[in-house]
Tab-separated table of C-alpha atoms (C1' of nucleotides) in Angstrom:
chain	number	residue	atom	x	y	z
A	248	MET	CA	-128.982	150.071	169.859
A	249	THR	CA	-131.538	147.624	170.573
A	250	GLN	CA	-130.986	144.860	173.340
A	251	GLN	CA	-130.175	141.695	171.929
A	252	ARG	CA	-127.276	144.242	170.110
A	253	ARG	CA	-126.066	144.818	173.672
A	254	ILE	CA	-126.918	141.258	175.279
A	255	ILE	CA	-124.428	140.235	172.482
A	256	PHE	CA	-121.884	142.513	172.309
A	257	ASP	CA	-121.205	142.379	176.018
A	258	VAL	CA	-121.280	138.580	175.471
A	259	ILE	CA	-118.614	138.713	172.965
A	260	ARG	CA	-116.735	141.760	175.725
A	261	ASN	CA	-116.459	139.420	178.073
A	262	SER	CA	-115.680	136.395	177.158
A	263	MET	CA	-112.473	135.300	177.626
A	264	ARG	CA	-113.212	133.114	174.667
A	265	HIS	CA	-113.361	133.179	170.190
A	266	MET	CA	-117.046	132.168	170.420
A	267	THR	CA	-119.129	130.326	167.794
A	268	ALA	CA	-122.090	131.810	166.926
A	269	GLU	CA	-123.717	129.771	168.417
A	270	GLN	CA	-121.990	129.455	172.445
A	271	ILE	CA	-123.075	133.603	171.386
A	272	TYR	CA	-126.920	133.104	170.871
A	273	LEU	CA	-126.666	130.677	174.442
A	274	GLU	CA	-125.069	132.751	176.030
A	275	ALA	CA	-127.285	135.376	174.936
A	276	LYS	CA	-130.425	133.139	175.483
A	277	GLN	CA	-129.532	132.548	179.842
A	278	ILE	CA	-130.676	136.637	179.709
A	279	LEU	CA	-132.690	136.818	176.983
A	280	PRO	CA	-134.684	133.715	176.712
A	281	SER	CA	-137.063	134.795	173.430
A	282	ILE	CA	-133.653	136.490	171.467
A	283	ALA	CA	-133.537	134.209	167.189
A	284	MET	CA	-129.978	132.555	166.081
A	285	GLY	CA	-131.171	134.816	163.313
A	286	THR	CA	-130.762	137.335	164.674
A	287	VAL	CA	-127.754	136.396	166.987
A	288	TYR	CA	-125.948	136.426	163.201
A	289	ARG	CA	-127.190	139.650	161.616
A	290	ASN	CA	-126.131	141.321	164.503
A	291	LEU	CA	-122.351	139.645	164.456
A	292	GLY	CA	-122.725	140.272	160.768
A	293	LEU	CA	-123.711	143.830	161.420
A	294	MET	CA	-120.805	144.528	163.742
A	295	SER	CA	-118.317	143.079	162.095
A	296	ASP	CA	-118.866	145.640	159.412
A	297	ALA	CA	-118.863	147.551	161.087
A	298	GLY	CA	-116.114	146.983	162.321
A	299	GLU	CA	-117.100	145.867	166.606
A	300	ILE	CA	-115.907	143.146	166.856
A	301	LEU	CA	-113.899	141.327	163.846
A	302	ARG	CA	-115.135	137.498	162.898
A	303	ILE	CA	-112.963	134.698	162.344
A	304	GLU	CA	-112.970	132.342	159.329
A	305	MET	CA	-111.161	128.971	159.403
A	306	ALA	CA	-111.121	125.939	156.768
A	307	GLY	CA	-113.157	123.703	158.812
A	308	GLN	CA	-114.572	125.471	161.881
A	309	PRO	CA	-117.755	127.852	162.136
A	310	ASP	CA	-116.338	131.573	162.761
A	311	HIS	CA	-115.793	132.917	165.597
A	312	PHE	CA	-116.205	136.062	166.854
A	313	ASP	CA	-113.349	138.152	169.030
A	314	LYS	CA	-113.507	141.216	170.283
A	315	THR	CA	-109.530	142.661	169.741
A	316	VAL	CA	-110.536	143.607	166.065
A	317	SER	CA	-107.144	144.778	165.206
A	318	PRO	CA	-106.075	141.870	162.348
A	319	HIS	CA	-103.879	139.135	164.089
A	320	HIS	CA	-102.996	135.702	163.953
A	321	HIS	CA	-105.231	132.453	165.452
A	322	CYS	CA	-103.975	129.039	166.495
A	323	LEU	CA	-106.471	126.071	166.968
A	324	CYS	CA	-107.239	123.351	169.543
A	325	PRO	CA	-106.804	120.075	167.086
A	326	HIS	CA	-108.183	118.093	169.939
A	327	CYS	CA	-110.926	120.367	170.860
A	328	GLY	CA	-111.973	122.846	168.419
A	329	GLU	CA	-110.995	126.031	171.132
A	330	VAL	CA	-110.152	129.505	169.375
A	331	SER	CA	-106.938	131.301	170.472
A	332	ASP	CA	-104.196	134.301	169.945
A	333	ALA	CA	-101.771	133.813	168.065
A	334	PRO	CA	-98.383	135.918	169.410
A	335	ILE	CA	-97.555	135.526	165.766
A	336	PRO	CA	-96.291	139.759	164.388
A	337	ASP	CA	-97.451	139.698	161.053
A	338	LEU	CA	-95.199	138.024	158.047
A	339	THR	CA	-96.813	139.957	154.862
A	340	GLU	CA	-93.260	141.659	153.906
A	341	HIS	CA	-91.989	138.167	154.266
A	342	LEU	CA	-94.032	136.402	152.237
A	343	GLN	CA	-93.604	138.601	150.001
A	344	GLN	CA	-89.986	138.948	150.338
A	345	ILE	CA	-90.100	135.055	150.002
A	346	LEU	CA	-92.440	135.240	146.383
A	347	GLY	CA	-90.771	138.821	145.320
A	348	SER	CA	-94.307	139.530	144.752
A	349	PRO	CA	-97.160	141.508	146.925
A	350	VAL	CA	-99.257	139.536	148.638
A	351	GLU	CA	-102.995	141.728	149.277
A	352	SER	CA	-103.383	139.769	151.848
A	353	TYR	CA	-103.150	136.203	154.061
A	354	ASP	CA	-104.611	133.788	156.712
A	355	LEU	CA	-102.592	131.522	158.942
A	356	THR	CA	-104.164	129.520	161.802
A	357	LEU	CA	-101.917	127.906	164.324
A	358	ARG	CA	-103.048	124.012	165.122
A	359	ILE	CA	-101.321	124.106	168.802
A	360	LEU	CA	-102.667	122.343	171.864
A	361	CYS	CA	-104.768	124.191	174.545
A	362	ASP	CA	-103.445	124.564	177.912
A	363	ASP	CA	-106.626	122.200	178.920
A	364	CYS	CA	-106.283	119.471	175.890
A	365	ARG	CA	-101.976	118.993	176.772
A	366	ALA	CA	-103.180	119.321	180.533
A	367	LYS	CA	-105.366	116.502	179.595
A	368	THR	CA	-103.138	114.805	177.263
A	369	MET	CA	-99.892	115.236	179.671
A	370	GLN	CA	-101.737	112.996	182.526
B	86	MET	CA	-111.267	100.790	141.017
B	87	THR	CA	-114.624	101.533	138.988
B	88	GLN	CA	-115.157	103.276	136.026
B	89	GLN	CA	-116.523	106.113	138.392
B	90	ARG	CA	-113.598	106.576	140.875
B	91	ARG	CA	-111.009	105.992	137.696
B	92	ILE	CA	-113.016	108.544	135.922
B	93	ILE	CA	-113.603	111.251	138.596
B	94	PHE	CA	-109.774	110.212	139.543
B	95	ASP	CA	-108.399	111.570	135.598
B	96	VAL	CA	-110.620	114.579	135.847
B	97	ILE	CA	-108.144	115.725	138.490
B	98	ARG	CA	-104.554	114.276	137.383
B	99	ASN	CA	-104.967	115.831	133.838
B	100	SER	CA	-106.149	119.438	135.648
B	101	MET	CA	-104.261	122.126	136.241
B	102	ARG	CA	-106.276	123.688	138.098
B	103	HIS	CA	-107.186	123.259	141.684
B	104	MET	CA	-111.028	121.928	140.793
B	105	THR	CA	-114.049	121.930	142.932
B	106	ALA	CA	-116.390	119.222	143.591
B	107	GLU	CA	-118.466	120.402	142.224
B	108	GLN	CA	-116.029	121.609	138.664
B	109	ILE	CA	-114.893	117.922	139.057
B	110	TYR	CA	-118.785	117.379	138.505
B	111	LEU	CA	-119.560	119.051	135.672
B	112	GLU	CA	-116.064	117.543	133.935
B	113	ALA	CA	-117.333	113.645	134.588
B	114	LYS	CA	-120.767	114.383	133.769
B	115	GLN	CA	-119.202	114.928	130.308
B	116	ILE	CA	-117.557	111.918	129.943
B	117	LEU	CA	-120.068	109.937	132.476
B	118	PRO	CA	-123.764	112.113	132.309
B	119	SER	CA	-125.624	109.523	134.466
B	120	ILE	CA	-122.290	110.134	137.467
B	121	ALA	CA	-123.986	111.738	140.523
B	122	MET	CA	-122.448	114.561	142.679
B	123	GLY	CA	-122.970	112.294	145.938
B	124	THR	CA	-121.568	109.641	144.100
B	125	VAL	CA	-117.759	112.521	143.626
B	126	TYR	CA	-118.332	113.324	146.782
B	127	ARG	CA	-117.482	109.842	148.069
B	128	ASN	CA	-114.978	109.264	145.719
B	129	LEU	CA	-112.894	112.387	146.728
B	130	GLY	CA	-112.979	111.805	150.531
B	131	LEU	CA	-111.873	108.017	149.683
B	132	MET	CA	-108.976	109.947	147.746
B	133	SER	CA	-107.772	111.804	150.041
B	134	ASP	CA	-107.508	109.775	152.729
B	135	ALA	CA	-106.337	107.087	151.223
B	136	GLY	CA	-102.954	110.228	150.164
B	137	GLU	CA	-103.967	110.064	146.532
B	138	ILE	CA	-104.901	113.275	146.396
B	139	LEU	CA	-105.039	116.292	148.483
B	140	ARG	CA	-108.135	118.088	150.237
B	141	ILE	CA	-107.420	121.942	149.857
B	142	GLU	CA	-109.735	123.733	152.831
B	143	MET	CA	-109.976	127.254	152.764
B	144	ALA	CA	-111.632	129.432	154.969
B	145	GLY	CA	-115.389	129.778	153.145
B	146	GLN	CA	-113.739	128.410	149.910
B	147	PRO	CA	-115.229	125.220	148.959
B	148	ASP	CA	-112.779	122.602	148.968
B	149	HIS	CA	-110.329	122.551	146.010
B	150	PHE	CA	-108.882	118.874	145.719
B	151	ASP	CA	-105.383	118.775	144.010
B	152	LYS	CA	-103.303	115.924	142.211
B	153	THR	CA	-99.889	117.127	144.324
B	154	VAL	CA	-100.307	115.433	147.416
B	155	SER	CA	-97.191	116.999	148.901
B	156	PRO	CA	-97.878	119.685	151.745
B	157	HIS	CA	-97.410	122.775	150.563
B	158	HIS	CA	-98.788	126.137	150.713
B	159	HIS	CA	-102.095	128.031	148.456
B	160	CYS	CA	-102.793	130.588	146.836
B	161	LEU	CA	-106.389	132.257	146.406
B	162	CYS	CA	-106.978	135.217	144.574
B	163	PRO	CA	-109.556	137.734	146.331
B	164	HIS	CA	-111.152	138.433	142.460
B	165	CYS	CA	-112.777	135.092	140.858
B	166	GLY	CA	-111.203	132.513	143.812
B	167	GLU	CA	-108.918	130.649	142.297
B	168	VAL	CA	-106.402	127.977	143.948
B	169	SER	CA	-102.910	127.849	143.141
B	170	ASP	CA	-99.643	126.788	144.489
B	171	ALA	CA	-98.037	129.153	146.560
B	172	PRO	CA	-93.833	128.680	145.592
B	173	ILE	CA	-93.236	129.506	150.039
B	174	PRO	CA	-91.132	127.169	152.080
B	175	ASP	CA	-92.698	125.117	155.062
B	176	LEU	CA	-92.605	128.080	157.519
B	177	THR	CA	-93.276	125.422	160.866
B	178	GLU	CA	-89.328	125.611	162.354
B	179	HIS	CA	-89.946	129.720	161.574
B	180	LEU	CA	-93.144	129.572	163.232
B	181	GLN	CA	-91.907	127.783	165.906
B	182	GLN	CA	-88.961	129.572	166.735
B	183	ILE	CA	-90.645	133.342	166.539
B	184	LEU	CA	-93.322	130.694	169.655
B	185	GLY	CA	-91.055	128.943	171.339
B	186	SER	CA	-93.406	125.833	171.669
B	187	PRO	CA	-94.311	123.530	168.793
B	188	VAL	CA	-96.895	123.501	165.809
B	189	GLU	CA	-97.795	120.095	164.789
B	190	SER	CA	-99.364	121.731	161.757
B	191	TYR	CA	-100.522	125.376	160.314
B	192	ASP	CA	-102.876	126.662	157.527
B	193	LEU	CA	-101.480	129.636	155.427
B	194	THR	CA	-103.368	130.985	152.135
B	195	LEU	CA	-102.136	134.001	149.732
B	196	ARG	CA	-104.354	136.711	148.684
B	197	ILE	CA	-103.031	137.160	145.411
B	198	LEU	CA	-104.354	138.389	143.136
B	199	CYS	CA	-104.376	135.194	139.449
B	200	ASP	CA	-102.157	136.053	136.165
B	201	ASP	CA	-105.430	136.520	134.049
B	202	CYS	CA	-107.317	138.517	136.708
B	203	ARG	CA	-104.527	140.974	136.233
B	204	ALA	CA	-104.094	140.916	133.581
B	205	LYS	CA	-108.341	142.359	133.230
B	206	THR	CA	-106.948	144.280	136.425
B	207	MET	CA	-103.366	145.874	133.782
B	208	GLN	CA	-105.868	146.922	130.985
C	89	DG	C1'	-121.259	85.405	145.169
C	90	DT	C1'	-120.553	89.186	148.483
C	91	DA	C1'	-118.186	92.840	149.028
C	92	DG	C1'	-118.115	96.856	147.255
C	93	DT	C1'	-120.189	101.309	145.055
C	94	DT	C1'	-123.860	103.887	142.321
C	95	DG	C1'	-127.768	106.610	142.005
C	96	DC	C1'	-130.522	109.349	144.688
C	97	DA	C1'	-133.004	111.720	147.982
C	98	DA	C1'	-132.676	113.515	152.751
C	99	DA	C1'	-130.359	114.757	156.310
C	100	DC	C1'	-126.946	117.535	158.112
C	101	DT	C1'	-124.340	121.991	159.408
C	102	DT	C1'	-123.824	126.699	159.236
C	103	DT	C1'	-125.308	131.287	157.566
C	104	DT	C1'	-127.788	134.469	155.352
C	105	DT	C1'	-132.113	135.792	153.887
C	106	DG	C1'	-137.811	137.037	153.200
C	107	DC	C1'	-141.760	138.822	155.748
C	108	DT	C1'	-145.337	140.061	159.216
C	109	DA	C1'	-144.972	142.160	163.253
C	110	DC	C1'	-142.877	145.479	166.205
C	111	DC	C1'	-140.299	148.859	168.843
C	112	DC	C1'	-137.258	153.398	169.621
C	113	DA	C1'	-135.980	158.154	168.714
D	268	DT	C1'	-144.268	157.926	163.314
D	269	DG	C1'	-141.257	155.672	160.164
D	270	DG	C1'	-136.491	153.204	159.761
D	271	DG	C1'	-134.507	149.685	162.227
D	272	DT	C1'	-134.793	145.868	164.113
D	273	DA	C1'	-137.029	140.944	165.744
D	274	DG	C1'	-138.451	136.758	165.459
D	275	DC	C1'	-139.754	132.767	162.442
D	276	DA	C1'	-139.216	130.455	159.509
D	277	DA	C1'	-137.949	128.807	154.773
D	278	DA	C1'	-134.632	128.806	152.213
D	279	DA	C1'	-128.624	128.516	150.112
D	280	DA	C1'	-124.583	126.078	149.608
D	281	DG	C1'	-121.491	122.909	150.603
D	282	DT	C1'	-121.007	118.409	152.026
D	283	DT	C1'	-122.271	113.931	153.842
D	284	DT	C1'	-124.801	109.530	154.257
D	285	DG	C1'	-128.834	105.716	153.978
D	286	DC	C1'	-130.965	102.865	151.121
D	287	DA	C1'	-132.018	99.544	147.286
D	288	DA	C1'	-129.655	98.761	143.319
D	289	DC	C1'	-126.070	96.199	140.452
D	290	DT	C1'	-120.916	96.123	139.634
D	291	DA	C1'	-116.809	94.383	139.876
D	292	DC	C1'	-113.816	90.369	140.071
DNA sequence: GTAGTTGCAAACTTTTTGCTACCCA
DNA sequence: TGGGTAGCAAAAAGTTTGCAACTAC
C-alpha cells in the first residue's frame, strides 16, 4: 500500500460523489502534486479488480468510481452528467420472468435530473 | 444522397445484425473500396440524428447501429459481443412507480449468451 | 454554381501499457 | 534486496473534425 494508493482510496472514501478518474486525479493532486494520471488509472483498476471500489461504466460517459461495492443501479443526470445511486431493487427475477430465459446480468442506468439541476430548472 | 450514404444505409438495411461502424465500413468497402472510415462515421452520425437509423451505445462497447429506429432494449452477448434485440417492454412506468419520481429515460442492456455462443458452450 | 460531401490525416477522449527508476517490507 | 510501484510518455481504441478537392443537383 503506497502513499499514492492510500490517497486515491481516501479521495473516493471521503467523497459523497461518484467521481471520474480525472476528478479523482485532480483531488489527489491537491494532496500529492507529483501524482500521475497513469498511477490513478492503475490503482483504480487494481482496486476495482480487488473489489475495494466499484467501477461504474455507462454508455457515453467516462467511468465513475463508487465506494459502495455492492451491486446497485445508478442515475445519470442528463444535464450535468452527475452520477448517483438509484433506489431500485435488483430486477433480474423480473427480467427473467418477462424473457423466460436466464439473464447473466444487466446494466440499468436511469436518466433523471439531479437535485442541483432540477433546482436550477425550477428557477 | 450520395453514393456513399446510400451504400452505408443499404448495408445497415440489409443486415440482420446490429453492426459497429467498423463492420459497416468493411462491408461498404467491398462495394466501394475507396470509401473512408470518416465518411462512414459522418454518415452514421447524420442518419442517427435524422432518425433514419438508431445508434446503440453500450458501456464498454463500440457503438452499434440498428435499422429499427423505434426505441427498444438490447442484449449483449458476454462471450462474443454480439448485440441483438431484447423482447422486453418499456419499463418506464414500472421504474417510476418504484422510484416515485419521473424518469426522463433509461438504458437497459441484458447480458445474455447469444445463440451461437450458447450452442458452442453446450458442446 | 454552390451547398454539401468526400478522402485523408490529424486531433480528441478515455484508458492502458512499456519502461526505467525507485521505494518499501 | 527484490517485487511491486511510481512517473512519464507513447500507444490503443473509438470517434470526431479541419481542410482542400470534388459531386450532386
